[in-house]
PDB file of C-alpha atoms in Angstrom:
ATOM      1  CA  MET A 280       0.092  -0.339   0.114  1.00  0.00           C
ATOM      2  CA  LYS A 281       1.052   3.509  -0.782  1.00  0.00           C
ATOM      3  CA  VAL A 282       2.076   6.451   1.887  1.00  0.00           C
ATOM      4  CA  THR A 283       0.460   9.101   1.939  1.00  0.00           C
ATOM      5  CA  THR A 284       1.439  12.300   3.142  1.00  0.00           C
ATOM      6  CA  ASP A 285      -1.900  12.074   5.713  1.00  0.00           C
ATOM      7  CA  SER A 286      -0.634   8.714   7.557  1.00  0.00           C
ATOM      8  CA  CYS A 287       3.221  10.172   7.689  1.00  0.00           C
ATOM      9  CA  LEU A 288       1.688  13.402   9.011  1.00  0.00           C
ATOM     10  CA  PHE A 289      -0.216  11.667  12.157  1.00  0.00           C
ATOM     11  CA  GLY A 290       2.661   9.308  12.899  1.00  0.00           C
ATOM     12  CA  ALA A 291       4.472  12.035  13.023  1.00  0.00           C
ATOM     13  CA  TRP A 292       1.756  13.493  14.932  1.00  0.00           C
ATOM     14  CA  VAL A 293       1.212  10.600  17.453  1.00  0.00           C
ATOM     15  CA  ALA A 294       5.327  10.527  17.805  1.00  0.00           C
ATOM     16  CA  GLY A 295       5.289  13.181  19.379  1.00  0.00           C
ATOM     17  CA  HIS A 296       2.582  12.428  22.040  1.00  0.00           C
ATOM     18  CA  THR A 297       3.958   9.651  23.435  1.00  0.00           C
ATOM     19  CA  GLN A 298       7.643  10.159  23.181  1.00  0.00           C
ATOM     20  CA  ASN A 299       8.322   9.912  27.097  1.00  0.00           C
ATOM     21  CA  LEU A 300       6.481   6.515  27.161  1.00  0.00           C
ATOM     22  CA  ASP A 301       8.941   3.808  28.701  1.00  0.00           C
ATOM     23  CA  VAL A 302       9.810  -0.361  28.390  1.00  0.00           C
ATOM     24  CA  GLU A 303       7.121  -0.748  30.455  1.00  0.00           C
ATOM     25  CA  LYS A 304       3.806   0.626  28.024  1.00  0.00           C
ATOM     26  CA  ASN A 305       2.353  -0.894  25.781  1.00  0.00           C
ATOM     27  CA  ILE A 306       0.423   0.485  22.057  1.00  0.00           C
ATOM     28  CA  LEU A 307      -1.666  -1.101  19.576  1.00  0.00           C
ATOM     29  CA  ASP A 308      -1.271  -0.893  16.514  1.00  0.00           C
ATOM     30  CA  ILE A 309      -5.465  -1.261  14.547  1.00  0.00           C
ATOM     31  CA  GLY A 310      -5.093  -2.249  11.315  1.00  0.00           C
ATOM     32  CA  SER A 311      -0.683  -1.694  11.271  1.00  0.00           C
ATOM     33  CA  GLY A 312      -0.533  -1.772   7.148  1.00  0.00           C
ATOM     34  CA  SER A 313       3.189  -1.384   6.059  1.00  0.00           C
ATOM     35  CA  GLY A 314       3.912  -1.073   9.927  1.00  0.00           C
ATOM     36  CA  LEU A 315       4.648   2.525   8.938  1.00  0.00           C
ATOM     37  CA  LEU A 316       2.632   3.965  12.173  1.00  0.00           C
ATOM     38  CA  SER A 317       4.066   1.193  14.082  1.00  0.00           C
ATOM     39  CA  LEU A 318       7.634   2.161  12.820  1.00  0.00           C
ATOM     40  CA  MET A 319       7.621   6.059  12.803  1.00  0.00           C
ATOM     41  CA  ILE A 320       6.610   6.033  16.592  1.00  0.00           C
ATOM     42  CA  ALA A 321       9.358   3.159  17.387  1.00  0.00           C
ATOM     43  CA  GLN A 322      11.869   5.664  16.790  1.00  0.00           C
ATOM     44  CA  GLN A 323      10.059   8.252  19.580  1.00  0.00           C
ATOM     45  CA  THR A 324       9.745   6.152  22.924  1.00  0.00           C
ATOM     46  CA  GLN A 325      10.768   3.088  24.211  1.00  0.00           C
ATOM     47  CA  ALA A 326       7.212   1.383  24.561  1.00  0.00           C
ATOM     48  CA  LEU A 327       6.360  -2.101  23.450  1.00  0.00           C
ATOM     49  CA  ILE A 328       4.078  -2.912  20.079  1.00  0.00           C
ATOM     50  CA  GLU A 329       1.789  -4.442  18.951  1.00  0.00           C
ATOM     51  CA  GLY A 330      -0.151  -4.234  14.987  1.00  0.00           C
ATOM     52  CA  VAL A 331      -2.773  -6.279  13.897  1.00  0.00           C
ATOM     53  CA  GLU A 332      -3.725  -7.088  10.698  1.00  0.00           C
ATOM     54  CA  ILE A 333      -6.198  -9.078   9.086  1.00  0.00           C
ATOM     55  CA  GLN A 334      -4.391  -8.549   5.170  1.00  0.00           C
ATOM     56  CA  LYS A 335      -1.370 -11.445   4.349  1.00  0.00           C
ATOM     57  CA  ASP A 336      -0.156  -9.197   2.444  1.00  0.00           C
ATOM     58  CA  ASP A 337       0.086  -6.177   3.861  1.00  0.00           C
ATOM     59  CA  TYR A 338       1.296  -8.564   6.667  1.00  0.00           C
ATOM     60  CA  GLY A 339       3.902  -9.544   5.291  1.00  0.00           C
ATOM     61  CA  GLN A 340       5.056  -6.052   4.110  1.00  0.00           C
ATOM     62  CA  SER A 341       4.852  -4.814   7.621  1.00  0.00           C
ATOM     63  CA  ILE A 342       7.202  -8.337   8.934  1.00  0.00           C
ATOM     64  CA  TYR A 343      10.185  -7.273   5.945  1.00  0.00           C
ATOM     65  CA  ASN A 344      10.394  -3.962   7.249  1.00  0.00           C
ATOM     66  CA  ILE A 345      10.338  -4.114  10.135  1.00  0.00           C
ATOM     67  CA  SER A 346      12.646  -7.002  10.462  1.00  0.00           C
ATOM     68  CA  ASN A 347      15.123  -4.559   8.435  1.00  0.00           C
ATOM     69  CA  SER A 348      15.088  -2.030  10.986  1.00  0.00           C
ATOM     70  CA  PRO A 349      16.371  -0.912  14.131  1.00  0.00           C
ATOM     71  CA  PHE A 350      13.727  -1.627  16.133  1.00  0.00           C
ATOM     72  CA  ALA A 351      12.590  -5.418  15.297  1.00  0.00           C
ATOM     73  CA  ASN A 352      12.345  -6.259  19.223  1.00  0.00           C
ATOM     74  CA  ARG A 353       9.904  -3.680  20.192  1.00  0.00           C
ATOM     75  CA  ILE A 354       7.172  -4.405  17.089  1.00  0.00           C
ATOM     76  CA  THR A 355       5.399  -7.411  16.912  1.00  0.00           C
ATOM     77  CA  ILE A 356       3.449  -7.550  14.163  1.00  0.00           C
ATOM     78  CA  HIS A 357      -0.122 -10.090  13.830  1.00  0.00           C
ATOM     79  CA  GLN A 358      -1.837 -11.177  10.928  1.00  0.00           C
ATOM     80  CA  VAL A 359      -5.929 -11.433  12.289  1.00  0.00           C
ATOM     81  CA  ASP A 360      -9.067 -10.102  12.561  1.00  0.00           C
ATOM     82  CA  ALA A 361      -8.694  -7.634  15.217  1.00  0.00           C
ATOM     83  CA  LEU A 362     -12.254  -7.948  16.594  1.00  0.00           C
ATOM     84  CA  GLN A 363     -11.041 -11.972  16.955  1.00  0.00           C
ATOM     85  CA  PHE A 364      -7.289 -11.192  18.076  1.00  0.00           C
ATOM     86  CA  ASN A 365      -6.792 -12.458  21.495  1.00  0.00           C
ATOM     87  CA  TYR A 366      -5.866 -10.443  23.228  1.00  0.00           C
ATOM     88  CA  THR A 367      -3.905 -10.100  26.494  1.00  0.00           C
ATOM     89  CA  LYS A 368      -3.468  -7.545  28.257  1.00  0.00           C
ATOM     90  CA  LYS A 369      -4.702  -3.541  27.842  1.00  0.00           C
ATOM     91  CA  TYR A 370      -3.000  -1.192  26.350  1.00  0.00           C
ATOM     92  CA  ASP A 371      -1.776   2.468  27.282  1.00  0.00           C
ATOM     93  CA  VAL A 372      -1.670   4.123  23.548  1.00  0.00           C
ATOM     94  CA  ILE A 373      -4.203   2.740  20.489  1.00  0.00           C
ATOM     95  CA  ILE A 374      -4.137   4.159  17.790  1.00  0.00           C
ATOM     96  CA  SER A 375      -5.935   3.783  14.273  1.00  0.00           C
ATOM     97  CA  ASN A 376      -5.803   4.713  10.433  1.00  0.00           C
ATOM     98  CA  PRO A 377      -9.191   3.329   9.491  1.00  0.00           C
ATOM     99  CA  PRO A 378     -11.337   2.514   6.902  1.00  0.00           C
ATOM    100  CA  PHE A 379     -11.894   5.786   5.057  1.00  0.00           C
ATOM    101  CA  TYR A 380     -14.560   6.255   2.294  1.00  0.00           C
ATOM    102  CA  GLU A 381     -17.843   4.291   3.860  1.00  0.00           C
ATOM    103  CA  ASN A 382     -20.311   4.706   1.070  1.00  0.00           C
ATOM    104  CA  ASP A 383     -18.427   6.099  -1.162  1.00  0.00           C
ATOM    105  CA  LEU A 384     -17.847   4.943  -4.659  1.00  0.00           C
ATOM    106  CA  LYS A 385     -15.480   1.216  -4.555  1.00  0.00           C
ATOM    107  CA  SER A 386     -12.656  -0.162  -6.549  1.00  0.00           C
ATOM    108  CA  ALA A 387     -12.774  -4.005  -7.696  1.00  0.00           C
ATOM    109  CA  ALA A 388     -10.356  -4.864  -6.142  1.00  0.00           C
ATOM    110  CA  THR A 389     -11.002  -6.979  -2.639  1.00  0.00           C
ATOM    111  CA  SER A 390      -8.099  -5.572   0.052  1.00  0.00           C
ATOM    112  CA  LYS A 391      -8.451  -2.369  -1.477  1.00  0.00           C
ATOM    113  CA  ASN A 392     -12.105  -2.048   0.022  1.00  0.00           C
ATOM    114  CA  ILE A 393     -11.048  -3.365   3.129  1.00  0.00           C
ATOM    115  CA  ALA A 394      -8.681  -0.787   3.471  1.00  0.00           C
ATOM    116  CA  HIS A 395     -10.297   1.903   2.741  1.00  0.00           C
ATOM    117  CA  HIS A 396     -13.712   1.465   2.832  1.00  0.00           C
ATOM    118  CA  ASP A 397     -16.226   0.056   6.016  1.00  0.00           C
ATOM    119  CA  GLU A 398     -16.555  -3.851   4.764  1.00  0.00           C
ATOM    120  CA  GLY A 399     -13.787  -5.081   7.120  1.00  0.00           C
ATOM    121  CA  LEU A 400     -13.933  -3.352  10.617  1.00  0.00           C
ATOM    122  CA  LYS A 401     -16.427  -0.846  11.084  1.00  0.00           C
ATOM    123  CA  LEU A 402     -15.912   2.365  13.291  1.00  0.00           C
ATOM    124  CA  PRO A 403     -18.235   1.434  15.777  1.00  0.00           C
ATOM    125  CA  GLU A 404     -16.209  -1.622  15.976  1.00  0.00           C
ATOM    126  CA  LEU A 405     -13.499  -0.168  16.573  1.00  0.00           C
ATOM    127  CA  LEU A 406     -14.567   2.574  19.661  1.00  0.00           C
ATOM    128  CA  ASN A 407     -16.440  -1.195  21.309  1.00  0.00           C
ATOM    129  CA  LEU A 408     -12.643  -1.790  20.804  1.00  0.00           C
ATOM    130  CA  ILE A 409     -11.154   1.265  22.038  1.00  0.00           C
ATOM    131  CA  ALA A 410     -12.748   1.414  24.734  1.00  0.00           C
ATOM    132  CA  ARG A 411     -11.851  -2.364  25.937  1.00  0.00           C
ATOM    133  CA  GLN A 412      -8.980  -2.767  25.334  1.00  0.00           C
ATOM    134  CA  LEU A 413      -7.514   0.926  26.543  1.00  0.00           C
ATOM    135  CA  THR A 414      -6.624   1.368  30.509  1.00  0.00           C
ATOM    136  CA  VAL A 415      -8.033   3.556  32.059  1.00  0.00           C
ATOM    137  CA  ASP A 416      -5.376   6.837  32.932  1.00  0.00           C
ATOM    138  CA  GLY A 417      -4.430   5.572  28.298  1.00  0.00           C
ATOM    139  CA  ALA A 418      -5.279   7.740  25.253  1.00  0.00           C
ATOM    140  CA  PHE A 419      -5.994   7.004  21.641  1.00  0.00           C
ATOM    141  CA  PHE A 420      -5.117   8.764  18.086  1.00  0.00           C
ATOM    142  CA  LEU A 421      -7.136   7.962  14.933  1.00  0.00           C
ATOM    143  CA  LEU A 422      -7.295   9.540  11.403  1.00  0.00           C
ATOM    144  CA  LEU A 423     -10.260  10.141   9.577  1.00  0.00           C
ATOM    145  CA  PRO A 424     -11.089  12.163   7.121  1.00  0.00           C
ATOM    146  CA  GLN A 425     -13.266  15.605   7.839  1.00  0.00           C
ATOM    147  CA  LYS A 426     -16.289  14.831   7.049  1.00  0.00           C
ATOM    148  CA  ARG A 427     -16.866  11.275   9.412  1.00  0.00           C
ATOM    149  CA  LEU A 428     -16.237  14.060  12.677  1.00  0.00           C
ATOM    150  CA  ALA A 429     -20.116  14.722  13.358  1.00  0.00           C
ATOM    151  CA  ASP A 430     -20.986  10.427  14.060  1.00  0.00           C
ATOM    152  CA  LEU A 431     -17.664  10.465  15.236  1.00  0.00           C
ATOM    153  CA  GLN A 432     -18.447  12.520  18.434  1.00  0.00           C
ATOM    154  CA  GLN A 433     -21.686  11.123  19.155  1.00  0.00           C
ATOM    155  CA  LEU A 434     -20.308   7.277  18.496  1.00  0.00           C
ATOM    156  CA  ILE A 435     -17.035   8.186  21.055  1.00  0.00           C
ATOM    157  CA  ALA A 436     -19.329  10.175  23.471  1.00  0.00           C
ATOM    158  CA  ASN A 437     -22.132   6.357  23.609  1.00  0.00           C
ATOM    159  CA  ARG A 438     -19.178   4.943  24.895  1.00  0.00           C
ATOM    160  CA  GLN A 439     -18.184   7.470  27.307  1.00  0.00           C
ATOM    161  CA  LEU A 440     -14.130   7.973  25.979  1.00  0.00           C
ATOM    162  CA  PHE A 441     -14.048  11.704  25.490  1.00  0.00           C
ATOM    163  CA  ILE A 442     -12.023  13.821  23.071  1.00  0.00           C
ATOM    164  CA  ASN A 443      -9.784  15.545  24.067  1.00  0.00           C
ATOM    165  CA  GLU A 444      -7.571  16.819  21.278  1.00  0.00           C
ATOM    166  CA  ILE A 445      -8.695  17.614  17.294  1.00  0.00           C
ATOM    167  CA  VAL A 446      -6.162  18.556  14.637  1.00  0.00           C
ATOM    168  CA  SER A 447      -8.449  19.405  10.564  1.00  0.00           C
ATOM    169  CA  VAL A 448      -5.396  18.687   8.260  1.00  0.00           C
ATOM    170  CA  HIS A 449      -5.881  21.068   4.769  1.00  0.00           C
ATOM    171  CA  GLN A 450      -3.512  21.099   2.112  1.00  0.00           C
ATOM    172  CA  THR A 451      -3.317  24.753   1.675  1.00  0.00           C
ATOM    173  CA  PRO A 452      -4.389  27.895   3.568  1.00  0.00           C
ATOM    174  CA  HIS A 453      -6.740  27.969   0.762  1.00  0.00           C
ATOM    175  CA  HIS A 454      -8.559  24.892   1.407  1.00  0.00           C
ATOM    176  CA  ASP A 455     -11.372  22.794   3.480  1.00  0.00           C
ATOM    177  CA  ALA A 456     -10.118  20.183   6.049  1.00  0.00           C
ATOM    178  CA  PHE A 457      -9.471  16.834   4.248  1.00  0.00           C
ATOM    179  CA  ARG A 458      -8.413  15.043   6.924  1.00  0.00           C
ATOM    180  CA  ILE A 459      -8.751  14.733  11.237  1.00  0.00           C
ATOM    181  CA  MET A 460      -6.721  13.621  14.047  1.00  0.00           C
ATOM    182  CA  LEU A 461      -8.228  12.882  16.761  1.00  0.00           C
ATOM    183  CA  ARG A 462      -6.308  12.093  20.561  1.00  0.00           C
ATOM    184  CA  GLY A 463      -8.565  11.030  22.974  1.00  0.00           C
ATOM    185  CA  SER A 464      -8.925   8.863  26.656  1.00  0.00           C
ATOM    186  CA  PHE A 465     -11.672   8.011  29.722  1.00  0.00           C
ATOM    187  CA  LEU A 466     -10.420  11.495  30.479  1.00  0.00           C
ATOM    188  CA  GLU A 467     -12.959  13.882  30.006  1.00  0.00           C
ATOM    189  CA  SER A 468     -11.831  17.888  29.011  1.00  0.00           C
ATOM    190  CA  ARG A 469     -12.062  20.842  27.326  1.00  0.00           C
ATOM    191  CA  SER A 470     -11.366  19.470  23.392  1.00  0.00           C
ATOM    192  CA  GLU A 471      -8.530  21.156  21.739  1.00  0.00           C
ATOM    193  CA  VAL A 472      -8.468  22.207  18.664  1.00  0.00           C
ATOM    194  CA  TYR A 473      -5.543  22.834  16.679  1.00  0.00           C
ATOM    195  CA  LYS A 474      -5.239  23.654  11.983  1.00  0.00           C
ATOM    196  CA  ILE A 475      -1.683  21.753  10.754  1.00  0.00           C
ATOM    197  CA  VAL A 476      -1.267  22.928   6.729  1.00  0.00           C
ATOM    198  CA  ILE A 477       0.512  20.943   5.290  1.00  0.00           C
ATOM    199  CA  LYS A 478       1.787  23.406   2.110  1.00  0.00           C
ATOM    200  CA  GLU A 479       1.942  27.469   1.636  1.00  0.00           C
ATOM    201  CA  GLY A 480       2.524  28.056  -1.275  1.00  0.00           C
ATOM    202  CA  THR A 481       5.056  25.910  -2.843  1.00  0.00           C
ATOM    203  CA  ASP A 482       6.954  24.775   0.146  1.00  0.00           C
ATOM    204  CA  TYR A 483       6.197  23.020   3.181  1.00  0.00           C
ATOM    205  CA  SER A 484       4.580  24.801   6.206  1.00  0.00           C
ATOM    206  CA  ALA A 485       6.367  25.272   8.674  1.00  0.00           C
ATOM    207  CA  ASP A 486       4.557  23.088  11.272  1.00  0.00           C
ATOM    208  CA  PHE A 487       4.852  20.144   8.115  1.00  0.00           C
ATOM    209  CA  THR A 488       8.461  20.497   8.736  1.00  0.00           C
ATOM    210  CA  ARG A 489       8.512  20.329  12.412  1.00  0.00           C
ATOM    211  CA  LEU A 490       6.717  17.495  12.631  1.00  0.00           C
ATOM    212  CA  LEU A 491       8.278  15.649   9.989  1.00  0.00           C
ATOM    213  CA  LYS A 492      11.884  16.595  10.075  1.00  0.00           C
ATOM    214  CA  ASP A 493      12.726  13.315  11.275  1.00  0.00           C
ATOM    215  CA  TYR A 494      11.149  11.188   9.280  1.00  0.00           C
ATOM    216  CA  TYR A 495      11.451  12.846   6.051  1.00  0.00           C
ATOM    217  CA  LEU A 496      15.067  12.707   4.914  1.00  0.00           C
ATOM    218  CA  TYR A 497      14.968  16.084   2.096  1.00  0.00           C
ATOM    219  CA  LEU A 498      12.840  18.579   4.786  1.00  0.00           C
TER     220      LEU A 498
END
């Protein structure tokens, strides 16, 4: 699967929030794909990372990527349906870049439909899983299309979870938001709301550069 700009931005943003976690903490990556998010976060934390990925090809790619990294001893990926996995612990951090395009035009490729549409793990199921597996003082992070924010807010509230931070992602200062990055937990607080722009003119913005400079070769 292709590495997208918004998924890289999400990985860097989550890594910034989790960089102080120590070796006794655990992170769960639901729908870990190629292993991109787990690898980005592993560069900034000492916590153990566990991923679940249902797609065989993506799982194989993630195993290859992780085994050829310096972080292989701290990342474990399981090829399994996230809803059927036998979880043996709760997690201090849960991250997910879940299916994107519910009710939109679908691809003829089943694997793409599972990855980008709600044909696999649906958002209510994902939130049920998060509510069940998150530690009481833990945090979860999601990347979703901006148009799903209203539905997401209601689904989260129904599960006694709270949104603590929302970052709207814009291609340029003149574009509407196309993604949201969300941090939530069991702890009620006023939601902090921010905006990040990927490009200003022909250059990456200062905020984008600050987040991605440790990962992109030419920033």
